[in-house]
PDB file of N, CA and C in Angstrom:
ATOM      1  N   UNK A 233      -7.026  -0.766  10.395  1.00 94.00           N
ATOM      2  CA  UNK A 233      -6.513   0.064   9.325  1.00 94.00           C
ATOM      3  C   UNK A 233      -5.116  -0.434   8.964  1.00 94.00           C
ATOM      4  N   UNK A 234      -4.770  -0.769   7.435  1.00 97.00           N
ATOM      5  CA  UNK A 234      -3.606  -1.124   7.287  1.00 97.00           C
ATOM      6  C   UNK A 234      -2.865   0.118   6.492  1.00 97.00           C
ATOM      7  N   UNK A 235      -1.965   0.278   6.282  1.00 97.00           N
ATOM      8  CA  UNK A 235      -0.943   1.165   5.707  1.00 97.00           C
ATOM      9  C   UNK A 235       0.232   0.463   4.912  1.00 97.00           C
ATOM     10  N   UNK A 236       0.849   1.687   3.845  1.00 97.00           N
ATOM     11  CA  UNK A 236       1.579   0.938   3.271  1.00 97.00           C
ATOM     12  C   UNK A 236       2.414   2.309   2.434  1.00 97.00           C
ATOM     13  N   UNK A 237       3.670   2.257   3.397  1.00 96.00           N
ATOM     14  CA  UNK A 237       4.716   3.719   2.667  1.00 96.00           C
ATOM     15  C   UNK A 237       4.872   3.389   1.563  1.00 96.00           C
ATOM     16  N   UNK A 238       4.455   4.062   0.257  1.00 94.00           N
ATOM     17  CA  UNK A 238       4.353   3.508  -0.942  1.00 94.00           C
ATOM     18  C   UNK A 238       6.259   3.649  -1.520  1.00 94.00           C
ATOM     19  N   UNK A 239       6.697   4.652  -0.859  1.00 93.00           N
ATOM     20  CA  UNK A 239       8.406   4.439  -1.437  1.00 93.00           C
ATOM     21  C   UNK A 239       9.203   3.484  -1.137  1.00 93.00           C
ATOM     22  N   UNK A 240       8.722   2.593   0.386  1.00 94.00           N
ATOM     23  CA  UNK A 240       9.797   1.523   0.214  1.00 94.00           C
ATOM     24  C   UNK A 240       9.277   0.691  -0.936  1.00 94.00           C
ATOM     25  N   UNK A 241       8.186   0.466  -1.562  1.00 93.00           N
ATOM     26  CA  UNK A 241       8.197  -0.664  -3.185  1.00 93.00           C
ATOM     27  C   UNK A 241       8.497   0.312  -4.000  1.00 93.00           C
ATOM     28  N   UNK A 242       8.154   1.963  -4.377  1.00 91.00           N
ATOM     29  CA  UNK A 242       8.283   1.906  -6.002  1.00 91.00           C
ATOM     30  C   UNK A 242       8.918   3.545  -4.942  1.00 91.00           C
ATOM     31  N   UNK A 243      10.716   3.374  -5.836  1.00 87.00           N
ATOM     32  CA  UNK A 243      10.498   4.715  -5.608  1.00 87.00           C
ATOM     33  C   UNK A 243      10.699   5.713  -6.301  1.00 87.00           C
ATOM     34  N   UNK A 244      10.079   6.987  -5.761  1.00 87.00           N
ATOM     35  CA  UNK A 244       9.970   8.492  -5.905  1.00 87.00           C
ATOM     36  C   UNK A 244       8.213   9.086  -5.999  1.00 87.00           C
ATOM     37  N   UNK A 245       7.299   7.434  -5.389  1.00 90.00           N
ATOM     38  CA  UNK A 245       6.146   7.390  -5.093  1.00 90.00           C
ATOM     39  C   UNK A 245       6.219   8.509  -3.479  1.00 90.00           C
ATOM     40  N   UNK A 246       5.544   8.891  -3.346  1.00 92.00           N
ATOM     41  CA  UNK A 246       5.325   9.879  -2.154  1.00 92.00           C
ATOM     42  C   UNK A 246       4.027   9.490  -1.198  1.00 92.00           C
ATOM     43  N   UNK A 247       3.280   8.446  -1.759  1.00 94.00           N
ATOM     44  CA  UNK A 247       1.927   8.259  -1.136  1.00 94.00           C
ATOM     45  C   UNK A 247       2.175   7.578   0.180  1.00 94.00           C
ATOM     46  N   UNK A 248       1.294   7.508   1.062  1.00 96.00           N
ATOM     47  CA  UNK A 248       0.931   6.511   1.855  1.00 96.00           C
ATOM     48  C   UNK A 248      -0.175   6.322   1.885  1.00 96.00           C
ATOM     49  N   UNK A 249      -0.301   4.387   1.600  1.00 97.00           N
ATOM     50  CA  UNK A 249      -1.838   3.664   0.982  1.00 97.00           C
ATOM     51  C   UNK A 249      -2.311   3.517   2.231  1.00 97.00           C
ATOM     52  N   UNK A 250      -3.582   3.720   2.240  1.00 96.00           N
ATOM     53  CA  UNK A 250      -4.297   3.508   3.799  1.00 96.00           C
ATOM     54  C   UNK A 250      -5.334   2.737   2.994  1.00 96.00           C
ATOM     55  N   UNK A 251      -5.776   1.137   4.127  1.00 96.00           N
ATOM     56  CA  UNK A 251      -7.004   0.844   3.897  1.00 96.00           C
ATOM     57  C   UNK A 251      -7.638  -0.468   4.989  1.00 96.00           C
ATOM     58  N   UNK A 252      -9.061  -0.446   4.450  1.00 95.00           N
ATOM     59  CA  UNK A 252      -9.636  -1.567   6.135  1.00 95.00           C
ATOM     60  C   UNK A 252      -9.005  -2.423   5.644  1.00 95.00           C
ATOM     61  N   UNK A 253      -8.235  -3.472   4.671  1.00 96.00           N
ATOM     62  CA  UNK A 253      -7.605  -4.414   4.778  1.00 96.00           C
ATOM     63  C   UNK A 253      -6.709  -4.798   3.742  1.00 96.00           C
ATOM     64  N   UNK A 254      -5.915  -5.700   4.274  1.00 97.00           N
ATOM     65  CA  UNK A 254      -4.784  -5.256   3.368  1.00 97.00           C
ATOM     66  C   UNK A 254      -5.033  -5.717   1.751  1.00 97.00           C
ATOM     67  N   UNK A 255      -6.017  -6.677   1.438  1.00 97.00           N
ATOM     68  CA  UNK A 255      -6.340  -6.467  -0.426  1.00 97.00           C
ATOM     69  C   UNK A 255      -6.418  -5.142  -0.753  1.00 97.00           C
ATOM     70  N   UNK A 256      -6.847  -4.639   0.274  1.00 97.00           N
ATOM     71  CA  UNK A 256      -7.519  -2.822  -0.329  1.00 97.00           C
ATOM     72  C   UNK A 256      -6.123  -2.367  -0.228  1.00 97.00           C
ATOM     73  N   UNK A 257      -5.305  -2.145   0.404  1.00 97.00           N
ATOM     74  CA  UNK A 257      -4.238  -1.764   0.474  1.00 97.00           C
ATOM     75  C   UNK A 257      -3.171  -2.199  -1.162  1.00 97.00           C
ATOM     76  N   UNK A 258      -3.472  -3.538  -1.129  1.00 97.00           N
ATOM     77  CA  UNK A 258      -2.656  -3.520  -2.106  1.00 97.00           C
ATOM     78  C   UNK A 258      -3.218  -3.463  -3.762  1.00 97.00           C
ATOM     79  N   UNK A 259      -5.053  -3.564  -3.719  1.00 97.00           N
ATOM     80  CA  UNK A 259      -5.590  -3.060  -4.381  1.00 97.00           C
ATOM     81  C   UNK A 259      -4.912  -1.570  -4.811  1.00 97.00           C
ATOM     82  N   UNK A 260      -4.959  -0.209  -4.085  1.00 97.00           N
ATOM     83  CA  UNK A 260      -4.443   0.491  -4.551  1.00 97.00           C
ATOM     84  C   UNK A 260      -2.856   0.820  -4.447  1.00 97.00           C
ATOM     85  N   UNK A 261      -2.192  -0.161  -4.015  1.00 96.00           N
ATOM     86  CA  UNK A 261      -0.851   0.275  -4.345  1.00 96.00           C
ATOM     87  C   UNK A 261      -0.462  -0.174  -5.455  1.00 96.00           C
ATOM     88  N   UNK A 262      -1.445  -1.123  -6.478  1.00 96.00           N
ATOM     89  CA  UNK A 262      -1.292  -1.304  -7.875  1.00 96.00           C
ATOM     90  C   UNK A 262      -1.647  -0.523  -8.592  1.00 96.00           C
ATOM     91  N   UNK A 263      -2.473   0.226  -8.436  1.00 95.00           N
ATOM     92  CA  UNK A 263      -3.122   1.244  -9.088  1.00 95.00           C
ATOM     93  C   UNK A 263      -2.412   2.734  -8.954  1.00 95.00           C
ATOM     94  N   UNK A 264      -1.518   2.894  -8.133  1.00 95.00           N
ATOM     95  CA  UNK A 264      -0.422   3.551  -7.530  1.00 95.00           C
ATOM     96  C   UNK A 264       0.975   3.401  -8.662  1.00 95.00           C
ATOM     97  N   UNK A 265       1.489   2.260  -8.592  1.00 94.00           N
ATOM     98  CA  UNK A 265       2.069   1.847  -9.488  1.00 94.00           C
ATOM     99  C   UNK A 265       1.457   1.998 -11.264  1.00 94.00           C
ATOM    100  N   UNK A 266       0.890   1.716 -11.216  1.00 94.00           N
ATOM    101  CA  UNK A 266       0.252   1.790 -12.647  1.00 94.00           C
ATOM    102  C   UNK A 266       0.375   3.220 -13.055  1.00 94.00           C
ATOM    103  N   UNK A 267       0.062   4.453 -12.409  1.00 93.00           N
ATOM    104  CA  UNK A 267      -0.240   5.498 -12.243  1.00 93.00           C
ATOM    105  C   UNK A 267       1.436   6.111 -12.306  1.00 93.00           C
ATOM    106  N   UNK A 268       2.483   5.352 -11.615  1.00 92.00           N
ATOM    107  CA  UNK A 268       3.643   5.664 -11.466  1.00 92.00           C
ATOM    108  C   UNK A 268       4.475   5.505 -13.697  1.00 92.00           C
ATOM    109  N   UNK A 269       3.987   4.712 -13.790  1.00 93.00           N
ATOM    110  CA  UNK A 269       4.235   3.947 -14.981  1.00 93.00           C
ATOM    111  C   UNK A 269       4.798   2.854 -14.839  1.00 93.00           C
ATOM    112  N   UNK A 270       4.690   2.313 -13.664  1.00 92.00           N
ATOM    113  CA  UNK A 270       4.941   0.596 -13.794  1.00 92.00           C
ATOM    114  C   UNK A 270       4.062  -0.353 -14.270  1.00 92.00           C
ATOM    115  N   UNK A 271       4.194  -0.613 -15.463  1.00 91.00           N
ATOM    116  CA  UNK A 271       2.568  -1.729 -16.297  1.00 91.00           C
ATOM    117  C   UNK A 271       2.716  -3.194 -15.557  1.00 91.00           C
ATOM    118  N   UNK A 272       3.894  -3.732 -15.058  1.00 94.00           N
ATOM    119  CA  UNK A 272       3.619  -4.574 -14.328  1.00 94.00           C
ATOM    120  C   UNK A 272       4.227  -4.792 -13.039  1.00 94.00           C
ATOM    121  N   UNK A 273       3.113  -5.553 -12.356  1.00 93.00           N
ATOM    122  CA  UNK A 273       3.644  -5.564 -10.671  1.00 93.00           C
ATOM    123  C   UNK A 273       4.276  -6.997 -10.366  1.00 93.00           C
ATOM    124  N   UNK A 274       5.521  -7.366 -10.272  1.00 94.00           N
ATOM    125  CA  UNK A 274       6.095  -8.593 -10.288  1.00 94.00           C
ATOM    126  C   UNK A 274       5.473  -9.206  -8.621  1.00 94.00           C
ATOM    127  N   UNK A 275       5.777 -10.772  -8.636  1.00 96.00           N
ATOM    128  CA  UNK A 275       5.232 -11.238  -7.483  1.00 96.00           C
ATOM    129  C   UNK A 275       6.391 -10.864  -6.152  1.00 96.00           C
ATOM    130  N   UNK A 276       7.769 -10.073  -6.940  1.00 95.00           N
ATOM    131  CA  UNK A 276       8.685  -9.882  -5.826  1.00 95.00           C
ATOM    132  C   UNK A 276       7.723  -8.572  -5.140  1.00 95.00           C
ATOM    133  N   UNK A 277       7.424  -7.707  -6.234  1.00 94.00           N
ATOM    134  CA  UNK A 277       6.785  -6.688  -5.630  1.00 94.00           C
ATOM    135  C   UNK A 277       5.669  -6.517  -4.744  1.00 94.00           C
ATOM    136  N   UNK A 278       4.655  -7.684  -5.463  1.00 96.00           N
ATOM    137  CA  UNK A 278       3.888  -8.204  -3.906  1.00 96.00           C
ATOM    138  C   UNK A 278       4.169  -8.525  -2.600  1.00 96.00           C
ATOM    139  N   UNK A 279       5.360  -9.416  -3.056  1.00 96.00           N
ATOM    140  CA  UNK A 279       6.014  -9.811  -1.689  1.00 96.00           C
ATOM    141  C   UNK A 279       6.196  -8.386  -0.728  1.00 96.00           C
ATOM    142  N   UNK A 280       6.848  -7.703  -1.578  1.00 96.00           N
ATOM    143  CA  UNK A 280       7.587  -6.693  -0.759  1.00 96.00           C
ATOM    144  C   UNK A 280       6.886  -5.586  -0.183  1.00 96.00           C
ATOM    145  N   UNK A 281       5.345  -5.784  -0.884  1.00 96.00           N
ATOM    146  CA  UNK A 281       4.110  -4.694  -0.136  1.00 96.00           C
ATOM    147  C   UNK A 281       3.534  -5.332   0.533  1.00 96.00           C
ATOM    148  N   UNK A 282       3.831  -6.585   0.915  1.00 96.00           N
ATOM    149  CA  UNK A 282       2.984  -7.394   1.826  1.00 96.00           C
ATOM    150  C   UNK A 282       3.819  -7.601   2.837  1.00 96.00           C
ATOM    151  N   UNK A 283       4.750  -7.237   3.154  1.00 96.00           N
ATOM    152  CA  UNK A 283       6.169  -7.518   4.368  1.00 96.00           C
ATOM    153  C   UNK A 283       6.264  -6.248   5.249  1.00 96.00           C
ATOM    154  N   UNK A 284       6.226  -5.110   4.425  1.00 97.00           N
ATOM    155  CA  UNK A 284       6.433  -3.608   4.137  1.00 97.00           C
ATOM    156  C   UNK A 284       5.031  -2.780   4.720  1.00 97.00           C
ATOM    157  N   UNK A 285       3.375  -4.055   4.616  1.00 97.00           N
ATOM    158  CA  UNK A 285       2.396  -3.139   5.301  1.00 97.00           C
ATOM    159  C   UNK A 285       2.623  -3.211   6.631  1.00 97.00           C
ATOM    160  N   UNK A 286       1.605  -2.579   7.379  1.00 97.00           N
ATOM    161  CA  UNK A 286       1.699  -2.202   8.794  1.00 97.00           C
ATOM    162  C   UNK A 286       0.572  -1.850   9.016  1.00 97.00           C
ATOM    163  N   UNK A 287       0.045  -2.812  10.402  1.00 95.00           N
ATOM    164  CA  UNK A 287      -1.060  -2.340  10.933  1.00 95.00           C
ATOM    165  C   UNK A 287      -1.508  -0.985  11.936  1.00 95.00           C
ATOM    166  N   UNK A 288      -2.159  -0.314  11.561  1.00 91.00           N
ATOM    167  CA  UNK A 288      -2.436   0.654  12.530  1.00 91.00           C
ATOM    168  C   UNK A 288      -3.882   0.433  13.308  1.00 91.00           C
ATOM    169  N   UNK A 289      -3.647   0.989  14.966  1.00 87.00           N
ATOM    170  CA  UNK A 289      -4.910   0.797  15.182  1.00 87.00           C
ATOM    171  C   UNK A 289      -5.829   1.928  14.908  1.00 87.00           C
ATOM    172  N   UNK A 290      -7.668   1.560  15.080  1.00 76.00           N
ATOM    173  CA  UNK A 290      -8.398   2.641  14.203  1.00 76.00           C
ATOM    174  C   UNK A 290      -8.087   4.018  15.720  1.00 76.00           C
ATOM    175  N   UNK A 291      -8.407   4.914  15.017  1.00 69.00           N
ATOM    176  CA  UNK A 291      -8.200   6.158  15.454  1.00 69.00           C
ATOM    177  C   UNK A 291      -9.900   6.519  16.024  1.00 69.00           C
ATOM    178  N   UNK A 292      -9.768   7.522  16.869  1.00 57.00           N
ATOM    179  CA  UNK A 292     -11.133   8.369  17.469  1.00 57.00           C
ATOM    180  C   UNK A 292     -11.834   8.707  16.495  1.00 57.00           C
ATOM    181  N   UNK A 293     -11.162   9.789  15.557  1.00 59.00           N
ATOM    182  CA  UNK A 293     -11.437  10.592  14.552  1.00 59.00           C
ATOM    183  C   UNK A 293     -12.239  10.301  13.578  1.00 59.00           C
ATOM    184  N   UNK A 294     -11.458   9.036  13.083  1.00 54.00           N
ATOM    185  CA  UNK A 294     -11.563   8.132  11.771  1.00 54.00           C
ATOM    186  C   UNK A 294     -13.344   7.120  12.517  1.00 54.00           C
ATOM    187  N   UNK A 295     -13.573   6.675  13.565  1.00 51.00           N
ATOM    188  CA  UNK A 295     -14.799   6.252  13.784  1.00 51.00           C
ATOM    189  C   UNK A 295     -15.821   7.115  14.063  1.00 51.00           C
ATOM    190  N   UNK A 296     -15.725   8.522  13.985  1.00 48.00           N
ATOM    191  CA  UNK A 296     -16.723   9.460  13.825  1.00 48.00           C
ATOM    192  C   UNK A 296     -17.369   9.815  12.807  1.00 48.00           C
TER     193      UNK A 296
END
């Protein structure tokens, strides 16, 4: 499971992106952004959601 505090890239975003890997992750932290009103996601901003994710391991819960 990767994660991704969506306020350190865009802020006054409140989310945290959860997903099995990190395209999905940053799949919706564009769509996050977009949603924020940012129409475009610069490659600094990639950079900086790709430095900024974090792996978590899977949980009990979450494999039930």
């Amino acid at each position: 499971m990767y994660e991704l505090d969506c306020s350190t890239v865009f802020p006054g975003c409140e989310r945290v992106i959860r997903a099995d890997s990190p395209a999905g992750v940053i799949r919706r932290a564009v769509a996050q952004a977009n949603a924020l009103g940012i129409e475009r996601v610069t490659p600094s901003m990639l950079d900086s959601m790709r430095e900024k994710m974090i792996e978590r391991p899977e949980t009990a819960d979450r494999a039930a």
